[in-house]
CSV table of C-alpha atoms in Angstrom, one decimal:
chain,number,residue,atom,x,y,z
A,11,MET,CA,62.4,111.5,102.4
A,12,LYS,CA,62.6,114.4,99.8
A,13,THR,CA,66.0,115.8,99.4
A,14,LEU,CA,66.2,119.6,98.7
A,15,ARG,CA,67.4,120.1,94.8
A,16,PRO,CA,70.1,122.9,94.4
A,17,THR,CA,68.1,124.9,92.1
A,18,PHE,CA,68.6,128.5,91.1
A,19,PHE,CA,65.6,129.4,93.1
A,20,ASN,CA,67.3,127.6,96.2
A,21,ILE,CA,70.9,128.9,95.9
A,22,ILE,CA,69.9,132.5,95.4
A,23,LEU,CA,67.5,132.8,97.7
A,24,SER,CA,69.5,131.2,100.3
A,25,LEU,CA,72.6,133.8,99.3
A,26,VAL,CA,70.2,136.8,100.0
A,27,LEU,CA,68.9,135.4,103.3
A,28,LEU,CA,72.2,134.4,104.6
A,29,LEU,CA,73.6,137.9,103.5
A,30,ILE,CA,70.9,139.5,105.3
A,31,VAL,CA,71.3,137.4,108.5
A,32,VAL,CA,75.4,138.5,108.6
A,33,ARG,CA,74.5,142.0,107.8
A,34,ALA,CA,71.3,142.5,110.6
A,35,ASP,CA,73.4,145.1,112.8
A,36,PHE,CA,74.8,147.1,109.4
A,37,LEU,CA,71.0,146.9,107.9
A,38,LEU,CA,69.7,148.4,110.9
A,39,ASN,CA,72.2,151.0,111.3
A,40,CYS,CA,71.4,151.9,107.8
A,41,ILE,CA,67.7,152.0,108.5
A,42,VAL,CA,68.4,154.5,111.2
A,43,TYR,CA,70.9,156.4,109.1
A,44,TYR,CA,68.4,156.9,106.1
A,45,SER,CA,65.6,157.4,107.8
A,46,LYS,CA,67.2,160.8,109.8
A,47,PHE,CA,68.2,161.7,106.5
A,48,VAL,CA,65.1,161.4,104.7
A,49,TYR,CA,63.8,163.3,107.2
A,50,ALA,CA,66.5,166.0,107.3
A,51,LEU,CA,66.0,166.3,103.5
A,52,LEU,CA,62.2,167.0,103.6
A,53,ALA,CA,62.5,169.5,106.6
A,54,GLY,CA,65.1,171.5,104.2
A,55,ALA,CA,68.2,170.9,106.6
A,56,GLU,CA,71.6,172.1,104.7
A,57,ASN,CA,73.4,169.6,106.4
A,58,ALA,CA,71.6,166.5,104.7
A,59,VAL,CA,72.4,167.8,101.2
A,60,ASN,CA,75.9,167.4,102.4
A,61,GLN,CA,75.6,164.0,103.1
A,62,LEU,CA,74.9,162.6,99.3
A,63,ASP,CA,77.7,161.4,97.6
A,64,TYR,CA,78.1,157.9,95.2
A,65,ARG,CA,78.8,155.6,98.0
A,66,THR,CA,75.6,156.8,100.3
A,67,VAL,CA,73.7,156.2,97.6
A,68,GLU,CA,75.1,153.1,96.5
A,69,LEU,CA,74.6,151.5,99.8
A,70,PHE,CA,71.1,152.8,100.0
A,71,ILE,CA,70.1,151.2,96.9
A,72,LEU,CA,72.1,148.0,98.0
A,73,SER,CA,70.1,147.7,101.3
A,74,LEU,CA,66.9,148.6,99.9
A,75,LEU,CA,67.5,145.9,97.4
A,76,LEU,CA,68.7,143.2,99.6
A,77,VAL,CA,65.5,143.8,101.7
A,78,ILE,CA,63.1,143.4,98.5
A,79,LEU,CA,64.7,140.6,97.0
A,80,PRO,CA,63.4,137.9,98.5
A,81,VAL,CA,60.6,139.0,98.0
A,82,LEU,CA,60.5,139.5,94.4
A,83,ILE,CA,62.3,135.8,94.0
A,84,ILE,CA,59.5,134.1,95.8
A,85,TYR,CA,57.0,136.1,93.9
A,86,TYR,CA,58.6,135.2,90.2
A,87,ARG,CA,59.4,131.9,91.4
A,88,LYS,CA,56.5,129.9,89.3
A,89,LYS,CA,56.6,132.9,86.9
A,90,LEU,CA,60.1,132.4,85.4
A,91,LYS,CA,61.3,129.1,84.6
A,92,PHE,CA,64.9,129.9,84.9
A,93,PHE,CA,64.6,129.4,88.9
A,94,HIS,CA,63.7,125.8,88.4
A,95,SER,CA,66.6,124.5,86.4
A,96,ARG,CA,69.2,122.3,88.5
A,97,MET,CA,72.6,124.0,89.1
A,98,ASN,CA,75.9,122.6,89.0
A,99,LEU,CA,78.9,123.8,90.2
A,100,PRO,CA,80.2,126.1,87.3
A,101,ALA,CA,76.6,127.7,87.5
A,102,LEU,CA,77.0,128.5,91.2
A,103,PHE,CA,80.5,129.9,90.6
A,104,ILE,CA,79.2,132.3,88.2
A,105,CYS,CA,75.9,133.1,90.4
A,106,LEU,CA,78.6,134.1,93.4
A,107,LEU,CA,80.6,136.4,90.9
A,108,PHE,CA,77.5,138.3,89.7
A,109,PHE,CA,76.6,138.4,93.3
A,110,SER,CA,79.6,139.7,94.6
A,111,LEU,CA,79.3,142.6,91.4
A,112,ILE,CA,76.1,143.8,92.6
A,113,PHE,CA,76.9,143.0,96.7
A,114,ALA,CA,80.5,143.6,97.1
A,115,PRO,CA,80.1,146.6,99.9
A,116,LEU,CA,77.8,144.3,101.9
A,117,ILE,CA,79.7,141.4,101.5
A,118,THR,CA,82.4,142.8,102.6
A,119,LEU,CA,82.2,145.6,105.0
A,120,GLN,CA,86.2,146.2,105.1
A,121,HIS,CA,87.5,148.7,102.5
A,122,PRO,CA,89.6,146.9,100.1
A,123,ASN,CA,92.5,150.0,100.8
A,124,PHE,CA,92.4,150.0,104.4
A,125,GLN,CA,95.7,150.0,106.0
A,126,LYS,CA,97.1,150.7,109.4
A,127,ASP,CA,99.4,149.1,111.8
A,128,ILE,CA,101.4,147.5,108.6
A,129,SER,CA,103.5,146.2,111.3
A,130,VAL,CA,100.9,143.9,113.0
A,131,THR,CA,98.8,143.3,110.0
A,132,LYS,CA,101.3,142.9,106.8
A,133,LEU,CA,101.4,139.6,105.3
A,134,LEU,CA,99.2,137.3,107.4
A,135,PRO,CA,98.1,133.8,106.2
A,136,PRO,CA,94.2,132.8,106.1
A,137,LEU,CA,92.5,132.3,108.8
A,138,SER,CA,94.6,134.9,110.8
A,139,SER,CA,93.4,137.1,113.9
A,140,VAL,CA,94.4,140.1,115.0
A,141,ASN,CA,93.5,141.8,118.2
A,142,TYR,CA,92.3,145.4,118.0
A,143,ILE,CA,91.3,148.3,120.6
A,144,LYS,CA,89.0,151.1,119.3
A,145,ARG,CA,89.5,155.0,120.9
A,146,VAL,CA,87.0,156.8,122.5
A,147,GLU,CA,85.1,159.0,120.3
A,148,ASN,CA,84.7,162.5,121.9
A,149,ALA,CA,81.6,163.6,120.8
A,150,GLY,CA,78.7,164.8,123.0
A,151,SER,CA,74.9,163.2,123.3
A,152,ALA,CA,73.8,165.9,120.6
A,153,GLU,CA,76.6,164.9,118.2
A,154,ARG,CA,75.9,161.4,118.5
A,155,GLU,CA,72.8,162.4,117.3
A,156,SER,CA,74.0,164.1,114.2
A,157,LEU,CA,73.8,162.7,110.3
A,158,GLN,CA,77.6,162.7,110.0
A,159,TYR,CA,78.0,160.7,113.2
A,160,LEU,CA,75.1,158.1,112.1
A,161,LYS,CA,76.8,158.2,108.6
A,162,ASN,CA,80.3,157.3,109.9
A,163,ARG,CA,78.6,154.3,111.1
A,164,VAL,CA,77.3,153.0,108.0
A,165,VAL,CA,79.8,154.2,105.3
A,166,VAL,CA,82.6,152.6,106.4
A,167,ASN,CA,85.7,154.8,106.3
A,168,PRO,CA,88.7,153.2,104.4
A,169,PHE,CA,91.3,155.4,107.2
A,170,ASP,CA,89.4,154.3,110.5
A,171,LYS,CA,91.5,156.4,113.5
A,172,SER,CA,89.7,154.9,116.1
A,173,ILE,CA,90.7,151.4,115.6
A,174,GLU,CA,94.2,150.5,117.0
A,175,PHE,CA,95.6,147.1,116.2
A,176,VAL,CA,97.6,145.1,118.8
A,177,ASP,CA,99.8,142.2,119.6
A,178,SER,CA,99.1,142.4,123.2
A,179,ILE,CA,97.9,144.9,125.9
A,180,THR,CA,99.3,145.4,129.5
A,181,VAL,CA,96.4,147.1,131.8
A,182,LYS,CA,97.9,149.3,134.2
A,183,GLU,CA,96.2,151.5,137.0
A,184,GLY,CA,95.6,154.6,135.2
A,185,SER,CA,97.1,153.4,131.6
A,186,ILE,CA,97.4,150.7,129.1
A,187,ILE,CA,100.6,149.7,127.1
A,188,LEU,CA,99.7,148.3,123.9
A,189,HIS,CA,102.5,146.1,122.4
A,190,LYS,CA,102.8,146.0,118.6
A,191,PHE,CA,105.5,144.1,117.0
A,192,LEU,CA,108.7,145.7,118.2
A,193,LYS,CA,107.5,148.6,119.9
A,194,SER,CA,105.0,149.7,122.7
A,195,GLU,CA,102.9,152.6,123.2
A,196,GLU,CA,101.6,153.7,126.3
A,197,ILE,CA,97.8,155.4,126.4
A,198,SER,CA,95.3,156.7,129.1
A,199,ARG,CA,92.5,154.1,129.9
A,200,THR,CA,90.0,156.8,129.8
A,201,ASP,CA,91.4,157.0,125.7
A,202,VAL,CA,89.8,153.3,125.1
A,203,VAL,CA,86.4,151.9,124.7
A,204,SER,CA,86.1,150.3,127.9
A,205,GLU,CA,83.2,147.8,129.3
A,206,ALA,CA,83.0,147.2,133.4
A,207,GLY,CA,86.4,149.3,133.8
A,208,LYS,CA,88.3,146.7,131.3
A,209,PRO,CA,89.6,147.5,128.0
A,210,VAL,CA,87.4,146.2,125.3
A,211,VAL,CA,90.0,144.0,122.7
A,212,SER,CA,88.3,143.0,119.8
A,213,SER,CA,89.4,140.6,117.5
A,214,ARG,CA,89.2,140.9,113.8
A,215,MET,CA,89.6,137.7,111.0
A,216,TYR,CA,91.3,138.1,107.7
A,217,LEU,CA,89.7,135.3,105.8
A,218,LEU,CA,91.9,135.3,103.2
A,219,GLY,CA,95.1,136.7,104.5
A,220,THR,CA,96.4,140.3,104.1
A,221,ASP,CA,99.0,141.3,101.3
A,222,HIS,CA,101.9,143.5,102.0
A,223,LEU,CA,100.3,146.4,102.9
A,224,GLY,CA,98.2,144.8,105.2
A,225,ARG,CA,95.3,145.3,103.2
A,226,ASP,CA,92.2,142.6,103.0
A,227,VAL,CA,92.9,140.0,100.5
A,228,PHE,CA,88.9,138.6,100.7
A,229,ALA,CA,88.1,142.5,100.4
A,230,MET,CA,90.5,143.1,97.4
A,231,LEU,CA,89.2,139.7,95.6
A,232,VAL,CA,85.8,140.5,95.7
A,233,TYR,CA,86.1,143.9,94.6
A,234,GLY,CA,88.4,142.6,91.6
A,235,SER,CA,85.2,140.3,91.0
A,236,ARG,CA,83.1,143.2,90.4
A,237,THR,CA,86.0,145.0,88.0
A,238,SER,CA,86.2,141.9,86.2
A,239,ILE,CA,82.6,141.2,85.4
A,240,MET,CA,82.1,144.9,85.1
A,241,VAL,CA,84.9,145.2,82.3
A,242,GLY,CA,83.5,141.8,80.6
A,243,LEU,CA,79.8,143.3,80.5
A,244,SER,CA,80.4,146.2,79.2
A,245,SER,CA,82.9,145.1,76.3
A,246,LEU,CA,80.7,142.2,75.6
A,247,LEU,CA,78.0,144.9,74.7
A,248,ILE,CA,80.5,146.3,72.2
A,249,VAL,CA,81.4,143.2,70.7
A,250,PHE,CA,77.7,142.6,70.4
A,251,ILE,CA,77.1,145.7,68.8
A,252,ILE,CA,80.1,145.9,66.4
A,253,GLY,CA,79.8,142.1,65.3
A,254,LEU,CA,75.6,141.8,64.5
A,255,SER,CA,75.7,144.9,62.9
A,256,PHE,CA,78.8,144.3,60.6
A,257,GLY,CA,77.5,140.4,60.4
A,258,PHE,CA,74.3,141.3,59.6
A,259,SER,CA,75.3,144.3,57.1
A,260,ALA,CA,77.5,141.5,55.3
A,261,ALA,CA,75.5,138.7,54.9
A,262,PHE,CA,72.0,140.8,53.9
A,263,LYS,CA,73.6,143.5,51.6
A,264,GLY,CA,76.7,141.3,50.1
A,265,GLY,CA,78.7,142.8,47.6
A,266,VAL,CA,80.8,145.8,48.0
A,267,ILE,CA,79.6,145.8,51.7
A,268,ASP,CA,80.7,142.1,52.2
A,269,THR,CA,83.8,142.6,50.8
A,270,ILE,CA,84.5,145.7,52.5
A,271,LEU,CA,83.6,144.2,56.3
A,272,SER,CA,85.3,140.6,55.8
A,273,ARG,CA,88.3,142.2,54.9
A,274,ILE,CA,88.7,144.8,57.6
A,275,SER,CA,87.8,141.5,60.0
A,276,ASP,CA,90.7,139.7,58.3
A,277,ILE,CA,92.9,142.3,58.8
A,278,PHE,CA,92.1,142.6,62.6
A,279,LEU,CA,92.5,138.8,62.6
A,280,ALA,CA,96.0,139.1,61.3
A,281,PHE,CA,97.2,142.2,63.4
A,282,PRO,CA,98.1,141.3,66.6
A,283,SER,CA,95.7,142.8,69.2
A,284,ILE,CA,98.7,144.1,71.5
A,285,PHE,CA,99.7,146.5,69.5
A,286,LEU,CA,96.2,147.8,69.1
A,287,VAL,CA,96.0,147.5,72.9
A,288,LEU,CA,99.0,149.3,73.5
A,289,LEU,CA,98.1,152.0,70.8
A,290,VAL,CA,95.1,152.7,72.6
A,291,LEU,CA,96.5,152.9,76.1
A,292,ALA,CA,99.7,154.9,75.0
A,293,LEU,CA,96.8,157.7,73.7
A,294,PHE,CA,94.2,157.7,76.4
A,295,GLY,CA,96.3,156.1,79.4
A,296,ASN,CA,95.4,153.0,81.7
A,297,ASN,CA,91.9,153.6,82.8
A,298,LEU,CA,88.5,151.8,82.9
A,299,PHE,CA,87.1,153.0,80.0
A,300,SER,CA,90.0,152.6,77.9
A,301,VAL,CA,90.6,149.0,78.5
A,302,ILE,CA,86.4,148.6,78.2
A,303,PHE,CA,87.2,150.1,74.4
A,304,VAL,CA,89.8,148.2,73.6
A,305,LEU,CA,88.9,144.8,74.9
A,306,GLY,CA,85.5,145.3,73.1
A,307,PHE,CA,87.0,147.3,69.6
A,308,SER,CA,89.1,143.9,69.6
A,309,GLY,CA,87.4,141.0,70.1
A,310,TRP,CA,84.2,141.6,68.0
A,311,MET,CA,85.1,139.3,64.5
A,312,SER,CA,84.7,135.5,65.7
A,313,LEU,CA,80.6,137.3,66.6
A,314,PHE,CA,81.1,138.9,63.1
A,315,ARG,CA,82.2,135.4,61.1
A,316,ILE,CA,79.1,133.3,63.4
A,317,VAL,CA,76.3,136.1,62.3
A,318,LYS,CA,77.4,136.2,58.5
A,319,GLY,CA,77.6,132.6,58.5
A,320,GLU,CA,74.0,132.1,60.0
A,321,VAL,CA,72.3,134.8,58.3
A,322,LEU,CA,73.5,134.0,54.8
A,323,ILE,CA,71.5,130.1,55.8
A,324,VAL,CA,68.6,131.8,56.7
A,325,LYS,CA,67.6,134.9,54.6
A,326,SER,CA,67.0,132.4,51.7
A,327,LYS,CA,64.0,130.9,53.9
A,328,ASP,CA,60.6,131.3,52.7
A,329,TYR,CA,59.9,133.4,55.8
A,330,VAL,CA,62.5,135.6,55.5
A,331,VAL,CA,61.7,136.6,51.9
A,332,SER,CA,58.2,136.8,52.7
A,333,SER,CA,58.9,139.7,55.0
A,334,GLN,CA,60.9,141.4,52.7
A,335,LEU,CA,58.1,141.5,50.0
A,336,LEU,CA,56.2,142.7,52.5
A,337,GLY,CA,58.6,145.5,52.8
A,338,LEU,CA,59.6,145.3,56.6
A,339,SER,CA,62.7,147.2,57.1
A,340,LYS,CA,65.8,145.3,57.2
A,341,THR,CA,66.3,145.9,61.1
A,342,LYS,CA,62.4,144.4,62.0
A,343,ILE,CA,63.4,141.5,59.8
A,344,LEU,CA,66.9,141.4,62.1
A,345,MET,CA,65.2,141.3,65.2
A,346,LYS,CA,61.7,139.2,64.3
A,347,ASP,CA,62.8,137.0,62.0
A,348,ILE,CA,66.8,136.2,62.4
A,349,MET,CA,67.5,136.8,65.9
A,350,PRO,CA,65.2,134.2,67.0
A,351,VAL,CA,67.1,131.6,64.9
A,352,ILE,CA,70.8,132.5,65.4
A,353,ALA,CA,70.3,133.3,69.0
A,354,SER,CA,72.0,130.0,69.8
A,355,PRO,CA,75.1,130.2,68.5
A,356,ILE,CA,75.5,134.0,69.6
A,357,LEU,CA,74.9,133.4,73.3
A,358,VAL,CA,77.4,130.5,73.4
A,359,ASN,CA,80.1,132.5,71.5
A,360,MET,CA,79.1,135.8,73.8
A,361,VAL,CA,79.6,133.4,76.9
A,362,ILE,CA,83.0,132.2,75.4
A,363,GLN,CA,84.1,136.1,74.5
A,364,PHE,CA,83.2,137.1,78.3
A,365,ALA,CA,85.6,134.2,79.7
A,366,ASN,CA,88.8,135.7,77.1
A,367,ILE,CA,87.7,139.4,77.7
A,368,ILE,CA,88.0,138.8,81.8
A,369,LEU,CA,91.2,136.7,81.1
A,370,ALA,CA,92.4,139.8,78.9
A,371,GLU,CA,91.6,142.6,81.2
A,372,SER,CA,93.4,140.2,84.2
A,373,THR,CA,96.7,139.8,81.8
A,374,LEU,CA,96.9,143.7,81.4
A,375,SER,CA,96.7,144.3,85.0
A,376,PHE,CA,99.3,142.4,85.4
A,377,LEU,CA,101.4,144.0,82.9
A,378,GLY,CA,100.7,147.4,84.8
A,379,LEU,CA,98.3,148.2,81.5
A,380,GLY,CA,94.6,147.4,83.1
A,381,VAL,CA,92.1,149.8,85.1
A,382,GLY,CA,94.2,151.8,86.9
A,383,VAL,CA,95.2,152.1,90.3
A,384,GLU,CA,91.5,153.0,91.8
A,385,TYR,CA,90.0,149.7,90.9
A,386,TYR,CA,90.9,146.8,91.8
A,387,SER,CA,91.9,143.6,89.8
A,388,TRP,CA,92.7,140.2,90.3
A,389,GLY,CA,95.5,140.3,88.0
A,390,SER,CA,97.1,143.2,89.9
A,391,LEU,CA,96.9,140.9,92.6
A,392,ILE,CA,98.6,138.3,91.1
A,393,GLN,CA,101.5,140.6,90.1
A,394,SER,CA,102.1,142.3,93.5
A,395,GLY,CA,102.3,138.3,95.1
A,396,GLN,CA,105.0,137.3,92.8
A,397,GLU,CA,107.3,139.4,94.7
A,398,TYR,CA,106.3,137.5,97.8
A,399,LEU,CA,105.9,133.7,96.8
A,400,THR,CA,107.9,132.5,99.6
A,401,LYS,CA,106.1,134.7,102.3
A,402,GLY,CA,102.9,135.3,100.8
A,403,TRP,CA,101.8,132.4,99.2
A,404,TRP,CA,98.2,133.3,99.1
A,405,MET,CA,98.3,136.6,97.3
A,406,ILE,CA,99.4,134.9,94.2
A,407,LEU,CA,97.7,131.3,95.0
A,408,ILE,CA,93.8,132.8,95.7
A,409,PRO,CA,93.3,135.3,93.0
A,410,GLY,CA,94.9,132.7,90.4
A,411,MET,CA,93.0,129.9,91.5
A,412,THR,CA,89.8,132.5,91.1
A,413,LEU,CA,91.0,133.2,87.8
A,414,VAL,CA,90.9,129.5,86.8
A,415,LEU,CA,88.0,128.8,88.4
A,416,THR,CA,86.3,131.6,86.6
A,417,LEU,CA,87.5,130.7,83.1
A,418,PHE,CA,86.2,127.0,83.6
A,419,SER,CA,83.0,127.9,85.0
A,420,PHE,CA,82.2,129.8,82.2
A,421,ASN,CA,83.9,127.2,79.3
A,422,SER,CA,81.7,124.9,80.8
A,423,PHE,CA,78.7,126.8,81.1
A,424,ALA,CA,79.3,127.5,77.3
A,425,ASN,CA,79.4,123.9,76.3
A,426,SER,CA,76.1,123.3,78.5
A,427,LEU,CA,74.5,125.6,76.4
A,428,ASN,CA,76.0,124.1,73.3
A,429,GLN,CA,74.7,121.0,74.2
A,430,LYS,CA,71.2,122.4,75.3
A,431,PHE,CA,70.9,123.9,71.7
A,432,ASN,CA,72.1,121.3,69.7
A,433,PRO,CA,71.8,117.6,71.9
A,434,LEU,CA,73.2,115.7,69.1
A,435,LEU,CA,76.3,116.8,70.1
A,436,GLY,CA,76.7,115.2,72.7
A,437,LYS,CA,76.1,111.6,71.5
């Protein structure tokens, strides 16, 4: 019997199809809302234009991408050799991280900042469930067909007032008593969503528990991975641009240019980067763009040295000398003749740099110097969890283990790439 190979094609397609099945009801609501939104927009309705915001556009793009993605994966299956490569555990974890980067709002519909009835939901351990009821929304039939009502079913409100978390309920003839921790509240039965004359009591599971403010740790972890990957990619782009341009210029031109750029690199290596971080964050504040800039601007030196050393070896080759004699520009020589040769050491270094940037961002967030309160970070989760180490061990263990697995996965992936490009290293 032929076993299913764990290839990138199998894993990625399985993740996409699983997300489609889990979010089938949500995708159906999206289709209804966006269809009526487009119809109202074409009809020139003013309220349709007011519906446009970042969250609405993002969910529309992600929902459309989720539906189209399986078709694209199957279509390009035979054209991309990457899909047929075997996937190990580090590669699977990296794949999950990038999947979270793209589809975070669909992986968890729970808003990471949602907090209500903290006396009931705070410091719940993993796999805990909480009962809740929903208050009746006083909306007429015409209002239920409005765009705003349909939007509320798609775009999750971080402060949903219709949800009431309860420990238990007591049903009376004309009222319901809600029991919450040490207090009780009596409300009318007509104010609660009911079926067959009985109030509907639903259950919400917190897969990874809640924090001290009753927020879902899983939702914050998913959005934290989005922040880490986004900071890593953006900072890595800065590292690539500076390291490649400086390294190529130093090796190709030599002389004074080489001396100046090499001394600048030595200064950055000798000067503790924490002082540069503190200086930039003190001047511009601890926000996303400041962290991206300072992590990218302080991490280009290793790539500079690799590029410089590789270009010094390659530039004396006959094909590079011939390109110079033909009058090709230095940019064309770099992209066509040199980059294909030095791509492997650059790629390995970039993967290692990516892991270092994620660790640095988490460290800054742990110290309170990270991306700010509007973004979630693994470092800030660990920092908030250290005060509840005995009561809420999962608050520090889960993001800490996620960070460790991320660093291990990227370093293992870098070693795999290095052995693939240099087979003699494994012997």
